[in-house]
C-alpha positions as semicolon CSV with decimal commas, in nm:
position;residue;x (nm);y (nm);z (nm)
1;M;7,212;6,245;9,874
2;D;7,117;6,006;9,591
3;C;7,033;6,155;9,252
4;E;6,746;6,001;9,056
5;K;6,840;6,178;8,736
6;I;7,075;6,453;8,619
7;Y;6,974;6,698;8,348
8;V;7,266;6,858;8,160
9;S;7,166;7,134;7,917
10;C;7,410;7,045;7,640
11;E;7,304;6,679;7,640
12;Y;6,940;6,769;7,584
13;G;6,990;7,079;7,373
14;K;6,771;7,271;7,616
15;N;6,838;7,532;7,886
16;K;6,688;7,707;8,186
17;A;6,707;8,057;8,040
18;S;6,455;7,978;7,765
19;G;6,245;7,755;7,992
20;S;6,281;7,454;7,761
21;L;6,469;7,246;8,019
22;F;6,197;7,309;8,278
23;K;5,933;7,190;8,031
24;L;6,126;6,865;7,978
25;V;6,162;6,798;8,351
26;K;5,795;6,881;8,412
27;S;5,682;6,639;8,142
28;E;5,881;6,356;8,301
29;Y;5,759;6,432;8,654
30;Y;5,406;6,534;8,568
31;G;5,183;6,593;8,869
32;K;5,466;6,613;9,120
33;T;5,571;6,915;9,321
34;I;5,921;7,026;9,228
35;I;6,138;7,286;9,404
36;H;6,413;7,442;9,195
37;V;6,716;7,589;9,375
38;G;6,946;7,838;9,204
39;D;7,110;8,182;9,211
40;N;7,001;8,342;8,884
41;I;6,694;8,565;8,905
42;H;6,589;8,507;8,543
43;S;6,682;8,144;8,483
44;D;6,634;7,998;8,832
45;K;6,338;8,205;8,952
46;E;6,137;8,373;8,677
47;M;6,152;8,091;8,419
48;A;6,114;7,818;8,681
49;E;5,802;7,979;8,831
50;K;5,663;8,044;8,482
51;N;5,674;7,668;8,425
52;G;5,506;7,583;8,755
53;F;5,808;7,514;8,976
54;A;5,845;7,630;9,335
55;T;6,174;7,814;9,377
56;C;6,444;7,879;9,634
57;V;6,685;8,151;9,525
58;Y;7,010;8,223;9,709
59;P;7,250;8,515;9,651
60;N;7,487;8,479;9,359
61;V;7,841;8,467;9,498
62;N;7,991;8,619;9,185
63;H;7,771;8,923;9,220
64;N;7,845;8,962;9,591
65;V;8,225;8,949;9,569
66;K;8,300;9,069;9,217
67;L;8,440;9,406;9,329
68;Y;8,686;9,254;9,573
69;R;8,882;9,019;9,349
70;P;9,204;9,052;9,150
71;F;9,131;9,032;8,778
72;D;9,480;9,079;8,629
73;M;9,513;8,708;8,548
74;S;9,471;8,500;8,237
75;Y;9,113;8,401;8,161
76;L;9,165;8,034;8,250
77;I;9,372;8,081;8,568
78;G;9,158;8,373;8,680
79;S;8,839;8,174;8,636
80;A;8,974;7,882;8,839
81;Y;9,110;8,113;9,108
82;R;8,784;8,304;9,145
83;G;8,595;7,975;9,160
84;I;8,810;7,860;9,452
85;I;8,756;8,187;9,635
86;S;8,379;8,178;9,589
87;N;8,341;7,813;9,685
88;C;8,562;7,835;9,993
89;L;8,466;8,173;10,137
90;Y;8,122;8,258;10,004
91;N;7,935;7,929;9,980
92;G;7,707;8,033;10,265
93;T;7,814;7,766;10,515
94;S;8,051;7,984;10,720
95;V;8,125;8,349;10,796
96;Y;8,487;8,461;10,817
97;G;8,649;8,771;10,958
98;M;8,784;9,050;10,739
99;E;9,146;8,960;10,816
100;Y;9,096;8,594;10,721
101;E;8,923;8,686;10,395
102;Y;9,194;8,937;10,303
103;G;9,466;8,679;10,366
104;F;9,280;8,409;10,173
105;I;9,206;8,629;9,870
106;Y;9,528;8,830;9,840
107;G;9,783;8,704;10,091
108;G;9,846;8,372;9,921
109;L;9,920;8,539;9,588
110;F;10,176;8,775;9,739
111;V;10,339;8,504;9,952
112;V;10,387;8,267;9,658
113;G;10,526;8,543;9,440
114;Y;10,758;8,668;9,713
115;C;10,885;8,318;9,793
116;N;10,959;8,262;9,426
117;F;11,152;8,589;9,416
118;I;11,359;8,486;9,721
119;H;11,430;8,143;9,571
120;E;11,546;8,281;9,238
121;Y;11,751;8,557;9,402
122;C;11,933;8,307;9,625
123;K;12,009;8,079;9,330
124;K;12,143;8,367;9,124
125;N;12,362;8,502;9,406
126;N;12,475;8,164;9,547
127;I;12,319;8,223;9,890
128;G;12,343;7,902;10,089
129;K;12,107;7,975;10,377
130;I;11,791;8,185;10,410
131;L;11,690;8,337;10,743
132;F;11,324;8,421;10,804
133;L;11,294;8,679;11,082
134;S;11,031;8,682;11,354
135;R;10,748;8,746;11,364
136;D;10,634;8,823;11,011
137;G;10,874;8,568;10,867
138;D;10,698;8,274;11,034
139;I;10,420;8,233;10,777
140;L;10,665;8,307;10,497
141;K;10,897;8,030;10,610
142;Q;10,609;7,782;10,632
143;A;10,506;7,865;10,276
144;Y;10,864;7,870;10,148
145;T;10,942;7,528;10,301
146;R;10,640;7,381;10,127
147;L;10,737;7,531;9,793
148;Y;11,112;7,465;9,816
149;P;11,168;7,188;10,076
150;N;11,530;7,130;9,971
151;D;11,647;7,486;10,039
152;N;11,841;7,555;10,360
153;T;11,620;7,782;10,574
154;A;11,591;7,883;10,939
155;Y;11,351;8,085;11,153
156;V;11,534;8,346;11,362
157;Y;11,402;8,551;11,653
158;W;11,455;8,917;11,571
159;S;11,367;9,257;11,712
160;R;11,161;9,488;11,491
161;K;11,327;9,783;11,658
162;A;11,669;9,648;11,570
163;A;11,559;9,595;11,210
164;T;11,420;9,950;11,193
165;K;11,749;10,093;11,315
166;L;11,957;9,886;11,073
167;M;11,732;9,986;10,782
168;A;11,717;10,356;10,875
169;M;11,929;10,456;10,576
170;E;11,697;10,273;10,334
171;N;11,365;10,350;10,504
172;K;11,398;10,676;10,694
173;H;11,022;10,728;10,728
174;D;10,970;10,399;10,914
175;Y;11,259;10,487;11,142
176;F;11,096;10,814;11,249
177;R;10,748;10,666;11,253
178;R;10,838;10,392;11,500
179;F;11,067;10,591;11,731
180;I;10,908;10,937;11,721
181;Y;10,551;10,946;11,590
182;H;10,442;10,633;11,779
183;K;10,572;10,782;12,106
184;I;10,409;11,125;12,084
185;N;10,208;11,239;12,391
186;Q;10,305;10,929;12,593
187;N;10,521;11,099;12,858
188;Y;10,853;11,021;12,691
189;T;11,125;11,285;12,708
190;I;11,343;11,383;12,413
191;R;11,636;11,234;12,604
192;E;11,456;10,897;12,624
193;I;11,358;10,909;12,256
194;L;11,713;10,977;12,140
195;H;11,839;10,700;12,368
196;S;11,589;10,452;12,219
197;M;11,715;10,551;11,872
198;E;12,077;10,501;11,989
199;L;12,143;10,868;11,911
200;D;12,250;10,979;12,259
201;F;12,543;11,166;12,105
202;L;12,296;11,420;11,963
203;L;12,189;11,537;12,310
204;V;12,484;11,776;12,336
205;E;12,400;11,913;11,992
206;L;12,044;12,017;12,073
207;D;12,180;12,368;12,129
208;D;12,221;12,386;11,749
209;W;11,845;12,353;11,703
210;K;11,768;12,727;11,703
211;D;12,014;12,792;11,416
212;I;11,883;12,488;11,226
213;W;11,524;12,604;11,277
214;L;11,607;12,961;11,169
215;T;11,772;12,844;10,845
216;W;11,471;12,624;10,771
217;I;11,216;12,898;10,850
218;K;11,399;13,156;10,634
219;E;11,387;12,916;10,341
220;L;11,013;12,863;10,394
221;E;10,954;13,239;10,413
222;K;11,149;13,296;10,092
223;N;10,955;13,025;9,906
224;S;10,622;13,153;10,038
225;K;10,693;13,507;9,921
226;Q;10,799;13,385;9,575
227;L;10,483;13,174;9,549
228;A;10,262;13,467;9,649
229;L;10,420;13,692;9,383
230;K;10,397;13,418;9,120
231;Q;10,026;13,362;9,190
232;L;9,971;13,738;9,168
233;D;10,136;13,750;8,824
234;E;9,908;13,473;8,702
235;E;9,590;13,650;8,816
236;N;9,400;13,859;8,564
237;I;9,359;14,185;8,760
238;N;9,413;14,553;8,676
239;N;9,733;14,742;8,764
240;E;9,580;14,934;9,054
241;K;9,474;14,614;9,233
242;K;9,805;14,449;9,152
243;I;10,002;14,738;9,308
244;K;9,793;14,713;9,626
245;R;9,848;14,335;9,642
246;V;10,224;14,371;9,591
247;K;10,234;14,626;9,871
248;K;10,040;14,389;10,098
249;I;10,278;14,100;10,020
250;K;10,579;14,317;10,100
251;Q;10,420;14,417;10,431
252;D;10,344;14,054;10,518
253;F;10,704;13,957;10,447
254;S;10,873;14,264;10,595
255;Q;11,170;14,192;10,818
256;Q;10,997;14,339;11,122
257;K;10,687;14,121;11,080
258;L;10,890;13,808;11,008
259;L;11,102;13,861;11,319
260;S;10,785;13,893;11,529
261;Q;10,637;13,576;11,378
262;R;10,959;13,381;11,432
263;K;10,974;13,486;11,795
264;S;10,618;13,368;11,863
265;S;10,640;13,043;11,668
266;F;10,979;12,908;11,779
267;I;10,964;12,588;11,987
268;D;11,287;12,485;12,155
269;L;11,408;12,128;12,198
270;K;11,548;12,045;12,542
271;P;11,659;11,699;12,662
272;D;11,398;11,679;12,937
273;D;11,108;11,821;12,734
274;E;10,827;11,571;12,675
275;L;10,770;11,455;12,319
276;T;10,438;11,600;12,201
277;D;10,246;11,661;11,882
278;K;10,397;12,011;11,882
279;N;10,765;11,916;11,887
280;G;10,768;11,563;11,740
281;F;10,804;11,683;11,382
282;L;11,067;11,937;11,493
283;L;11,275;11,662;11,653
284;R;11,270;11,481;11,320
285;R;11,387;11,799;11,146
286;F;11,672;11,829;11,394
287;I;11,784;11,467;11,338
288;E;11,761;11,508;10,960
289;A;11,983;11,817;10,984
290;K;12,239;11,592;11,156
291;W;12,182;11,305;10,916
292;E;12,542;11,273;10,795
293;K;12,653;11,210;11,153
294;V;12,363;10,970;11,202
295;K;12,465;10,778;10,886
296;K;12,823;10,739;11,007
297;H;12,696;10,615;11,342
298;M;12,456;10,368;11,179
299;N;12,723;10,238;10,940
300;L;12,954;10,174;11,233
301;R;12,677;9,984;11,416
302;Q;12,612;9,773;11,106
303;K;12,979;9,680;11,080
304;Q;12,984;9,587;11,447
305;L;12,675;9,370;11,409
306;K;12,816;9,203;11,098
307;Y;13,133;9,122;11,289
308;I;12,932;8,970;11,574
309;I;12,727;8,758;11,332
310;M;13,042;8,638;11,157
311;R;13,189;8,538;11,493
312;C;12,875;8,339;11,575
């Protein structure tokens, strides 16, 4: 589209907000119909219409996306970055999915920072080759190769389950999440779950569960009683009420009542029981009670894997 003339505020010493720039344009195009397009309600609509212009106002991208941007940048870099985001994603020509927008706005920042961390770490520790593991490592490798094309890198097919097992000592929650919580109420038996976790040796030790559970429950009962008495001490009530409350607490935590509650609440763990929302957490408690044995087993598996890799 050819431009007949461009009006820049600073060159004329006039602006849209005061209406002075509109007056100048109107005087030079007297008698012609002019449509002004802009995104500012005051400057581009109210002042333009006040000076006889037709208007076409579109949503201001800064207003629409202001809440969803990172602002912990320097003024100059942040301004340029936000300008890129607005012009690419919110210029009105296309509509993108939530995942694409999230990756465009935040993903690039994290990827560049993470790649820089990897690069510096490898230089400092004299690491000669970097392996990016499937599948999440694919986009990282593409970015890393662009940033550091001279580094020795490779993309390696890798099982997430294998990674979860190898990292169980460092990230216990993810280990239980993937192998227990994700399998609840899906017709898997405890035997199958332990096998998938490579913890078959614990099957013969499931008979220990009742003693483990009892030790755990007794500790919970003790803590609950102490908490109840502590809360009672902190309440501002007269002695008569306090004596009644103490008596009630003692009744609630009497040996006879606790034994009855334990009997009704105990859930056993048998190899062929299905994993459900009722025993999933208990299976985790059992494995955690055997964690020293699990650690020894995992350490042995890591050494075996390291040996295999070295041989390759």
